[in-house]
mmCIF file of C-alpha atoms and ligand atoms in Angstrom:
data_model
loop_
_atom_site.group_PDB
_atom_site.id
_atom_site.type_symbol
_atom_site.label_atom_id
_atom_site.label_comp_id
_atom_site.label_asym_id
_atom_site.label_seq_id
_atom_site.Cartn_x
_atom_site.Cartn_y
_atom_site.Cartn_z
ATOM 1 C CA MET A 1 26.236 -19.534 -7.120
ATOM 2 C CA SER A 2 23.195 -18.410 -5.424
ATOM 3 C CA LEU A 3 22.931 -21.052 -2.729
ATOM 4 C CA LEU A 4 20.540 -18.926 -0.644
ATOM 5 C CA ALA A 5 18.521 -17.587 -3.470
ATOM 6 C CA GLY A 6 14.710 -16.970 -2.272
ATOM 7 C CA LYS A 7 15.720 -17.416 1.414
ATOM 8 C CA ILE A 8 14.816 -14.795 3.871
ATOM 9 C CA GLY A 9 16.906 -14.431 7.225
ATOM 10 C CA ILE A 10 17.230 -12.603 10.250
ATOM 11 C CA VAL A 11 20.554 -11.579 12.181
ATOM 12 C CA PHE A 12 20.856 -11.038 15.785
ATOM 13 C CA GLY A 13 24.298 -9.899 17.061
ATOM 14 C CA VAL A 14 25.850 -7.196 14.904
ATOM 15 C CA ALA A 15 27.754 -4.439 16.693
ATOM 16 C CA ASN A 16 30.453 -3.596 14.189
ATOM 17 C CA LYS A 17 32.203 -4.356 10.869
ATOM 18 C CA ARG A 18 34.383 -7.010 13.187
ATOM 19 C CA SER A 19 31.249 -8.713 14.592
ATOM 20 C CA ILE A 20 31.356 -12.359 13.580
ATOM 21 C CA ALA A 21 27.452 -11.805 12.926
ATOM 22 C CA TRP A 22 28.482 -9.194 10.269
ATOM 23 C CA ALA A 23 30.855 -11.837 8.527
ATOM 24 C CA ILE A 24 28.011 -14.339 8.347
ATOM 25 C CA ALA A 25 25.550 -11.793 7.190
ATOM 26 C CA GLN A 26 27.705 -10.702 4.275
ATOM 27 C CA ALA A 27 28.116 -14.595 3.308
ATOM 28 C CA TRP A 28 24.412 -15.049 3.528
ATOM 29 C CA HIS A 29 23.788 -12.012 1.516
ATOM 30 C CA GLU A 30 26.435 -13.025 -1.290
ATOM 31 C CA ALA A 31 24.771 -16.581 -1.442
ATOM 32 C CA GLY A 32 21.378 -14.592 -2.330
ATOM 33 C CA ALA A 33 19.510 -14.290 1.048
ATOM 34 C CA MET A 34 17.377 -11.474 1.794
ATOM 35 C CA LEU A 35 18.228 -10.387 5.325
ATOM 36 C CA ALA A 36 16.538 -8.256 8.292
ATOM 37 C CA PHE A 37 18.840 -7.094 11.184
ATOM 38 C CA THR A 38 18.503 -6.273 14.943
ATOM 39 C CA TYR A 39 20.592 -4.110 17.363
ATOM 40 C CA GLN A 40 20.875 -4.367 21.005
ATOM 41 C CA GLY A 41 20.287 -0.647 21.669
ATOM 42 C CA GLU A 42 20.402 2.948 20.466
ATOM 43 C CA ARG A 43 24.193 2.957 21.187
ATOM 44 C CA LEU A 44 24.688 0.611 18.204
ATOM 45 C CA ARG A 45 21.663 1.682 16.107
ATOM 46 C CA GLU A 46 23.998 3.772 13.702
ATOM 47 C CA ASN A 47 26.659 1.189 13.019
ATOM 48 C CA VAL A 48 24.165 -1.396 12.397
ATOM 49 C CA GLU A 49 22.150 0.982 9.947
ATOM 50 C CA GLU A 50 25.265 1.680 8.122
ATOM 51 C CA LEU A 51 26.448 -1.786 7.522
ATOM 52 C CA ALA A 52 22.973 -3.122 6.796
ATOM 53 C CA SER A 53 21.910 -0.457 4.417
ATOM 54 C CA THR A 54 24.794 -1.602 2.119
ATOM 55 C CA PHE A 55 22.334 -4.521 1.283
ATOM 56 C CA GLY A 56 19.851 -1.933 0.202
ATOM 57 C CA ALA A 57 18.278 1.239 1.546
ATOM 58 C CA ASP A 58 15.008 -0.698 2.385
ATOM 59 C CA THR A 59 16.560 -3.399 4.617
ATOM 60 C CA LEU A 60 14.736 -4.231 7.871
ATOM 61 C CA ILE A 61 16.647 -2.985 10.932
ATOM 62 C CA LEU A 62 14.928 -3.185 14.161
ATOM 63 C CA PRO A 63 15.928 -2.804 17.826
ATOM 64 C CA CYS A 64 16.038 -6.013 19.988
ATOM 65 C CA ASP A 65 17.763 -6.543 23.536
ATOM 66 C CA VAL A 66 17.173 -10.308 23.649
ATOM 67 C CA THR A 67 16.413 -10.093 27.547
ATOM 68 C CA ARG A 68 13.082 -8.105 26.713
ATOM 69 C CA ASP A 69 10.234 -10.312 25.492
ATOM 70 C CA GLU A 70 8.179 -7.167 24.021
ATOM 71 C CA GLU A 71 11.271 -6.425 21.890
ATOM 72 C CA ILE A 72 11.262 -9.953 20.679
ATOM 73 C CA GLU A 73 7.787 -9.947 19.914
ATOM 74 C CA ARG A 74 7.880 -6.954 17.981
ATOM 75 C CA VAL A 75 10.648 -8.023 15.613
ATOM 76 C CA PHE A 76 8.826 -11.143 14.649
ATOM 77 C CA ALA A 77 5.649 -9.227 14.218
ATOM 78 C CA VAL A 78 7.231 -6.851 12.054
ATOM 79 C CA ALA A 79 9.495 -9.060 9.976
ATOM 80 C CA GLY A 80 6.793 -11.544 9.832
ATOM 81 C CA GLU A 81 4.421 -9.201 8.232
ATOM 82 C CA LYS A 82 6.912 -7.666 6.006
ATOM 83 C CA PHE A 83 8.106 -11.063 4.584
ATOM 84 C CA GLY A 84 5.289 -13.460 5.261
ATOM 85 C CA LYS A 85 8.028 -16.036 5.893
ATOM 86 C CA LEU A 86 11.231 -17.013 7.307
ATOM 87 C CA HIS A 87 14.078 -19.505 6.571
ATOM 88 C CA LEU A 88 17.220 -18.312 8.348
ATOM 89 C CA LEU A 89 18.055 -17.031 11.951
ATOM 90 C CA LEU A 90 21.436 -16.239 13.245
ATOM 91 C CA HIS A 91 21.909 -15.932 17.117
ATOM 92 C CA SER A 92 25.406 -14.214 17.442
ATOM 93 C CA VAL A 93 24.748 -12.999 21.035
ATOM 94 C CA ALA A 94 26.475 -13.277 24.204
ATOM 95 C CA PHE A 95 27.074 -11.226 27.433
ATOM 96 C CA ALA A 96 28.515 -11.851 31.202
ATOM 97 C CA PRO A 97 28.928 -9.009 33.401
ATOM 98 C CA ARG A 98 32.662 -8.087 33.311
ATOM 99 C CA ALA A 99 33.629 -9.140 36.836
ATOM 100 C CA ALA A 100 32.494 -12.614 36.111
ATOM 101 C CA LEU A 101 35.095 -13.171 33.430
ATOM 102 C CA GLU A 102 37.782 -11.705 35.675
ATOM 103 C CA GLY A 103 38.190 -13.584 39.068
ATOM 104 C CA ARG A 104 37.499 -17.348 39.834
ATOM 105 C CA PHE A 105 34.421 -18.965 38.599
ATOM 106 C CA LEU A 106 33.825 -20.019 42.255
ATOM 107 C CA ASP A 107 32.837 -16.280 43.041
ATOM 108 C CA THR A 108 30.066 -15.982 40.363
ATOM 109 C CA SER A 109 27.337 -13.938 41.805
ATOM 110 C CA ARG A 110 23.840 -15.305 41.574
ATOM 111 C CA GLU A 111 23.018 -12.113 39.411
ATOM 112 C CA ALA A 112 26.040 -12.441 36.908
ATOM 113 C CA PHE A 113 25.184 -16.208 36.420
ATOM 114 C CA ARG A 114 21.541 -15.455 35.806
ATOM 115 C CA VAL A 115 22.396 -12.463 33.299
ATOM 116 C CA ALA A 116 24.911 -14.806 31.349
ATOM 117 C CA HIS A 117 22.264 -17.522 31.053
ATOM 118 C CA ASP A 118 19.378 -15.209 30.104
ATOM 119 C CA VAL A 119 21.440 -13.305 27.227
ATOM 120 C CA SER A 120 23.629 -16.096 26.081
ATOM 121 C CA ALA A 121 21.382 -19.157 25.982
ATOM 122 C CA TYR A 122 17.899 -18.702 27.092
ATOM 123 C CA SER A 123 17.772 -16.129 24.089
ATOM 124 C CA LEU A 124 18.149 -18.740 21.513
ATOM 125 C CA VAL A 125 15.087 -20.633 22.999
ATOM 126 C CA ALA A 126 13.017 -17.331 22.939
ATOM 127 C CA LEU A 127 14.209 -16.160 19.489
ATOM 128 C CA SER A 128 13.420 -19.806 18.040
ATOM 129 C CA ARG A 129 9.999 -20.006 19.448
ATOM 130 C CA HIS A 130 8.868 -16.663 17.776
ATOM 131 C CA ALA A 131 10.737 -17.480 14.587
ATOM 132 C CA VAL A 132 9.322 -20.707 13.990
ATOM 133 C CA PRO A 133 5.767 -19.725 13.201
ATOM 134 C CA TRP A 134 7.197 -17.977 10.233
ATOM 135 C CA MET A 135 9.597 -20.996 9.166
ATOM 136 C CA THR A 136 6.787 -22.633 7.339
ATOM 137 C CA GLU A 137 8.999 -23.977 4.375
ATOM 138 C CA GLY A 138 11.372 -25.373 6.874
ATOM 139 C CA GLY A 139 14.609 -23.378 8.338
ATOM 140 C CA SER A 140 17.879 -23.205 9.616
ATOM 141 C CA ILE A 141 18.853 -21.574 13.045
ATOM 142 C CA VAL A 142 22.623 -21.021 13.782
ATOM 143 C CA ALA A 143 24.032 -20.096 16.868
ATOM 144 C CA MET A 144 27.956 -19.057 17.768
ATOM 145 C CA THR A 145 29.376 -20.882 20.540
ATOM 146 C CA TYR A 146 33.086 -21.407 21.923
ATOM 147 C CA TYR A 147 35.203 -24.399 23.292
ATOM 148 C CA GLY A 148 34.920 -22.802 26.925
ATOM 149 C CA ALA A 149 31.613 -24.845 26.809
ATOM 150 C CA LYS A 150 33.360 -28.216 26.849
ATOM 151 C CA LYS A 151 36.631 -27.510 28.634
ATOM 152 C CA VAL A 152 37.817 -25.073 30.945
ATOM 153 C CA VAL A 153 39.423 -21.883 29.523
ATOM 154 C CA PRO A 154 40.897 -19.769 32.349
ATOM 155 C CA HIS A 155 38.418 -16.617 32.727
ATOM 156 C CA TYR A 156 35.577 -17.712 30.615
ATOM 157 C CA ASN A 157 34.138 -18.947 33.733
ATOM 158 C CA VAL A 158 30.161 -18.353 33.623
ATOM 159 C CA MET A 159 30.338 -17.841 29.890
ATOM 160 C CA GLY A 160 31.551 -21.462 29.401
ATOM 161 C CA VAL A 161 28.708 -22.700 31.723
ATOM 162 C CA ALA A 162 26.095 -20.402 29.589
ATOM 163 C CA LYS A 163 27.815 -21.819 26.272
ATOM 164 C CA ALA A 164 27.100 -25.364 27.610
ATOM 165 C CA ALA A 165 23.472 -24.523 28.118
ATOM 166 C CA LEU A 166 23.477 -23.056 24.596
ATOM 167 C CA GLU A 167 24.689 -26.321 23.133
ATOM 168 C CA ALA A 168 22.316 -28.440 24.945
ATOM 169 C CA SER A 169 19.495 -26.068 24.075
ATOM 170 C CA THR A 170 20.552 -26.670 20.274
ATOM 171 C CA ARG A 171 20.276 -30.292 20.676
ATOM 172 C CA TYR A 172 16.636 -29.818 22.656
ATOM 173 C CA LEU A 173 15.470 -27.497 19.764
ATOM 174 C CA ALA A 174 16.797 -29.684 16.916
ATOM 175 C CA TYR A 175 14.603 -32.489 18.422
ATOM 176 C CA ASP A 176 11.367 -30.375 18.775
ATOM 177 C CA LEU A 177 11.820 -28.752 15.428
ATOM 178 C CA GLY A 178 13.133 -31.463 13.169
ATOM 179 C CA PRO A 179 9.523 -32.463 12.255
ATOM 180 C CA GLN A 180 9.057 -29.069 10.705
ATOM 181 C CA LYS A 181 12.244 -29.159 8.765
ATOM 182 C CA ILE A 182 13.949 -26.606 10.955
ATOM 183 C CA ARG A 183 17.681 -27.388 11.775
ATOM 184 C CA VAL A 184 19.459 -25.981 14.726
ATOM 185 C CA ASN A 185 23.262 -26.057 14.724
ATOM 186 C CA CYS A 186 26.079 -24.044 16.579
ATOM 187 C CA ILE A 187 29.521 -23.048 15.193
ATOM 188 C CA SER A 188 32.027 -23.196 17.750
ATOM 189 C CA ALA A 189 34.727 -20.543 16.547
ATOM 190 C CA GLY A 190 38.313 -20.285 17.443
ATOM 191 C CA PRO A 191 39.120 -16.891 18.870
ATOM 192 C CA VAL A 192 38.455 -13.787 16.652
ATOM 193 C CA ASN A 193 39.331 -10.306 17.560
ATOM 194 C CA THR A 194 36.044 -8.598 18.079
ATOM 195 C CA LEU A 195 34.529 -6.011 20.536
ATOM 196 C CA ALA A 196 33.475 -9.051 22.723
ATOM 197 C CA ALA A 197 37.027 -10.382 22.782
ATOM 198 C CA ARG A 198 38.898 -7.187 22.769
ATOM 199 C CA GLY A 199 39.534 -5.951 26.338
ATOM 200 C CA ILE A 200 39.651 -9.567 27.507
ATOM 201 C CA SER A 201 43.131 -9.627 29.355
ATOM 202 C CA GLY A 202 45.438 -12.146 27.635
ATOM 203 C CA PHE A 203 43.544 -12.617 24.442
ATOM 204 C CA GLY A 204 46.575 -11.703 22.411
ATOM 205 C CA GLU A 205 48.215 -14.511 23.893
ATOM 206 C CA MET A 206 45.362 -16.696 23.243
ATOM 207 C CA LEU A 207 45.484 -15.769 19.572
ATOM 208 C CA LYS A 208 49.176 -16.760 19.721
ATOM 209 C CA HIS A 209 48.496 -20.040 21.537
ATOM 210 C CA TYR A 210 46.074 -21.302 18.905
ATOM 211 C CA GLU A 211 48.602 -20.377 16.009
ATOM 212 C CA ALA A 212 51.062 -22.367 17.895
ATOM 213 C CA HIS A 213 48.942 -25.334 18.700
ATOM 214 C CA ALA A 214 46.006 -25.756 16.395
ATOM 215 C CA PRO A 215 46.986 -28.162 13.415
ATOM 216 C CA LEU A 216 46.560 -25.537 10.662
ATOM 217 C CA LYS A 217 48.904 -23.308 12.782
ATOM 218 C CA ARG A 218 46.784 -20.247 12.214
ATOM 219 C CA ASN A 219 43.708 -18.596 13.739
ATOM 220 C CA VAL A 220 40.212 -18.874 11.932
ATOM 221 C CA LEU A 221 39.284 -15.973 9.628
ATOM 222 C CA PRO A 222 35.811 -14.042 9.897
ATOM 223 C CA ASP A 223 35.115 -15.180 6.079
ATOM 224 C CA GLU A 224 35.714 -18.549 6.927
ATOM 225 C CA LEU A 225 32.951 -18.455 9.676
ATOM 226 C CA GLY A 226 30.845 -16.783 7.198
ATOM 227 C CA ALA A 227 31.319 -19.649 4.674
ATOM 228 C CA THR A 228 30.452 -22.291 7.216
ATOM 229 C CA GLY A 229 27.387 -20.172 8.232
ATOM 230 C CA ALA A 230 26.348 -20.315 4.635
ATOM 231 C CA PHE A 231 27.056 -24.176 4.356
ATOM 232 C CA LEU A 232 24.858 -24.420 7.405
ATOM 233 C CA ALA A 233 22.283 -22.303 5.853
ATOM 234 C CA SER A 234 22.143 -24.314 2.761
ATOM 235 C CA ASP A 235 20.537 -27.521 1.399
ATOM 236 C CA GLY A 236 24.297 -28.889 1.728
ATOM 237 C CA ALA A 237 23.498 -29.174 5.409
ATOM 238 C CA ALA A 238 20.034 -30.772 5.082
ATOM 239 C CA ALA A 239 20.583 -33.552 7.185
ATOM 240 C CA ILE A 240 22.784 -31.987 9.810
ATOM 241 C CA THR A 241 20.928 -30.821 12.971
ATOM 242 C CA GLY A 242 21.685 -30.544 16.653
ATOM 243 C CA GLN A 243 25.285 -30.372 15.965
ATOM 244 C CA VAL A 244 28.227 -28.141 17.081
ATOM 245 C CA LEU A 245 30.628 -27.760 14.150
ATOM 246 C CA TYR A 246 34.308 -26.689 15.170
ATOM 247 C CA VAL A 247 35.581 -23.904 13.101
ATOM 248 C CA ASP A 248 38.610 -23.380 14.877
ATOM 249 C CA CYS A 249 41.628 -24.695 12.632
ATOM 250 C CA GLY A 250 41.510 -27.891 14.419
ATOM 251 C CA TYR A 251 42.519 -26.667 17.739
ATOM 252 C CA GLN A 252 39.753 -28.871 19.374
ATOM 253 C CA ILE A 253 41.029 -32.340 18.356
ATOM 254 C CA MET A 254 44.430 -31.777 20.173
ATOM 255 C CA GLY A 255 44.993 -33.703 23.614
ATOM 256 C CA MET A 256 48.406 -31.865 24.167
HETATM 257 P P1 NAD B 324 30.453 -8.764 19.190
HETATM 258 O O1 NAD B 324 30.613 -8.105 20.277
HETATM 259 O O2 NAD B 324 30.712 -8.433 17.938
HETATM 260 O O3 NAD B 324 28.859 -9.514 19.199
HETATM 261 C C1 NAD B 324 28.149 -9.920 20.390
HETATM 262 C C2 NAD B 324 26.936 -9.201 20.145
HETATM 263 O O4 NAD B 324 26.016 -9.557 21.204
HETATM 264 C C3 NAD B 324 26.846 -7.805 20.047
HETATM 265 O O5 NAD B 324 26.309 -7.338 18.823
HETATM 266 C C4 NAD B 324 25.952 -7.413 21.422
HETATM 267 O O6 NAD B 324 25.228 -6.041 20.694
HETATM 268 C C5 NAD B 324 25.111 -8.433 21.395
HETATM 269 N N1 NAD B 324 24.538 -8.489 22.650
HETATM 270 C C6 NAD B 324 24.848 -8.571 23.896
HETATM 271 N N2 NAD B 324 23.846 -8.529 24.709
HETATM 272 C C7 NAD B 324 22.896 -8.468 24.093
HETATM 273 C C8 NAD B 324 21.380 -8.174 24.503
HETATM 274 N N3 NAD B 324 21.042 -8.198 25.842
HETATM 275 N N4 NAD B 324 20.625 -8.173 23.658
HETATM 276 C C9 NAD B 324 20.913 -8.241 22.063
HETATM 277 N N5 NAD B 324 22.206 -8.415 21.714
HETATM 278 C C10 NAD B 324 23.179 -8.486 22.768
HETATM 279 O O7 NAD B 324 31.306 -10.061 19.286
HETATM 280 P P2 NAD B 324 31.577 -11.548 18.535
HETATM 281 O O8 NAD B 324 32.864 -12.028 18.860
HETATM 282 O O9 NAD B 324 31.417 -11.276 17.149
HETATM 283 O O10 NAD B 324 30.241 -12.043 19.168
HETATM 284 C C11 NAD B 324 29.343 -13.032 18.518
HETATM 285 C C12 NAD B 324 29.161 -14.453 19.114
HETATM 286 O O11 NAD B 324 30.396 -15.305 18.701
HETATM 287 C C13 NAD B 324 28.900 -14.408 20.482
HETATM 288 O O12 NAD B 324 27.858 -15.588 20.879
HETATM 289 C C14 NAD B 324 30.256 -14.857 21.074
HETATM 290 O O13 NAD B 324 30.263 -15.814 22.400
HETATM 291 C C15 NAD B 324 30.433 -15.787 19.870
HETATM 292 N N6 NAD B 324 32.095 -16.274 19.771
HETATM 293 C C16 NAD B 324 33.094 -15.555 19.730
HETATM 294 C C17 NAD B 324 34.330 -15.699 19.692
HETATM 295 C C18 NAD B 324 35.575 -14.761 19.477
HETATM 296 O O14 NAD B 324 36.685 -14.882 19.915
HETATM 297 N N7 NAD B 324 35.228 -13.364 19.274
HETATM 298 C C19 NAD B 324 34.775 -17.092 19.548
HETATM 299 C C20 NAD B 324 33.638 -18.036 19.743
HETATM 300 C C21 NAD B 324 32.373 -17.645 19.830
HETATM 301 O O1 0WE B 325 32.143 -15.320 23.910
HETATM 302 C C1 0WE B 325 33.106 -14.901 24.014
HETATM 303 C C2 0WE B 325 33.034 -13.526 24.719
HETATM 304 C C3 0WE B 325 31.583 -12.986 25.098
HETATM 305 C C4 0WE B 325 31.680 -11.944 26.163
HETATM 306 C C5 0WE B 325 32.512 -10.908 26.211
HETATM 307 C C6 0WE B 325 32.444 -9.850 27.147
HETATM 308 C C7 0WE B 325 33.363 -8.753 27.289
HETATM 309 C C8 0WE B 325 32.619 -7.610 27.780
HETATM 310 C C9 0WE B 325 30.580 -11.827 26.946
HETATM 311 N N1 0WE B 325 30.629 -11.004 27.992
HETATM 312 C C10 0WE B 325 31.273 -9.835 28.087
HETATM 313 N N2 0WE B 325 31.088 -9.064 28.961
HETATM 314 C C11 0WE B 325 31.913 -7.776 28.981
HETATM 315 O O2 0WE B 325 31.629 -6.889 29.742
HETATM 316 N N3 0WE B 325 34.129 -15.357 23.516
HETATM 317 C C12 0WE B 325 34.296 -16.623 22.815
HETATM 318 C C13 0WE B 325 35.685 -14.444 23.391
HETATM 319 C C14 0WE B 325 36.154 -14.750 24.441
HETATM 320 O O3 0WE B 325 36.162 -14.236 25.692
HETATM 321 C C15 0WE B 325 36.830 -14.663 26.813
HETATM 322 C C16 0WE B 325 37.571 -15.621 26.167
HETATM 323 C C17 0WE B 325 37.499 -15.624 24.929
HETATM 324 C C18 0WE B 325 37.904 -16.611 23.837
HETATM 325 C C19 0WE B 325 36.951 -14.322 28.172
HETATM 326 C C20 0WE B 325 38.103 -15.019 28.854
HETATM 327 C C21 0WE B 325 38.836 -15.997 28.060
HETATM 328 C C22 0WE B 325 38.687 -16.458 26.839
#
């Protein structure tokens, strides 16, 4: 079933094979989309080249630190030139300085707050603005978020505030881009053991907590996030925009 046949997409946020971005990219690829990839910096280039080249030796792979306007501009100039159009964009990027995820939210420095919001929220606005001129046939923009945007998750701290900005940005972008048939949605994933999650102290306990308390009594699988990403990219979701979809085994509905 080639739900995304003829669609062209660009994926931001693959670091390694465990990345949520990689799970969604695989689902988009399996549904027939043609994809380009970006990587944050030299450190990740080889990883991304190795993964992305499994989709064909000519897969477009470009560097993009989302805090650098000139790198964003180049990505869309090169991808636009190569494909002439674009339908899908995945934003799967987040960062806050480690110290901000350890102590109290109260102690968040101005700089940590700025960086977290620049990388994790503003980047969706910047990437969308550069993508839109190429989304001449309509499009689907998908961003990854987490429940810490809505409720206090101890130590998620400034990332929760940045995810709240990301979710609100999704709604404002959906309003601006609706007339051009471009949809903008977030997937709010339950915890997944990725590079960004590893090293978070207590992450193992968090996985167990979800298993115990989510209605489905388990954690979400990367493939399931891929399937939701493919749905949101597809015409099945043609009337869905500005939403946050919880893909968390039902955890978010619980009051206790
Ligand atoms: P990951 O470490 O695999 O992905 C995070 C990505 O962000 C990496 O590819 C990294 O290179 C990129 N990144 C960070 N700073 C960047 C910058 N300045 N420029 C460009 N790229 C930058 O981890 P992941 O868990 O797959 O995270 C992907 C997304 O999913 C993030 O938005 C995260 O908040 C979200 N999310 C993760 C979980 C989880 O439990 N893992 C749950 C819900 C949402
Ligand atoms: O969005 C995230 C994590 C994003 C993240 C991870 C790191 C680790 C390394 C952002 N910045 C950094 N900075 C680093 O230096 N998640 C949804 C996963 C996550 O992170 C948590 C969580 C969960 C869940 C942090 C504290 C509490 C819960």
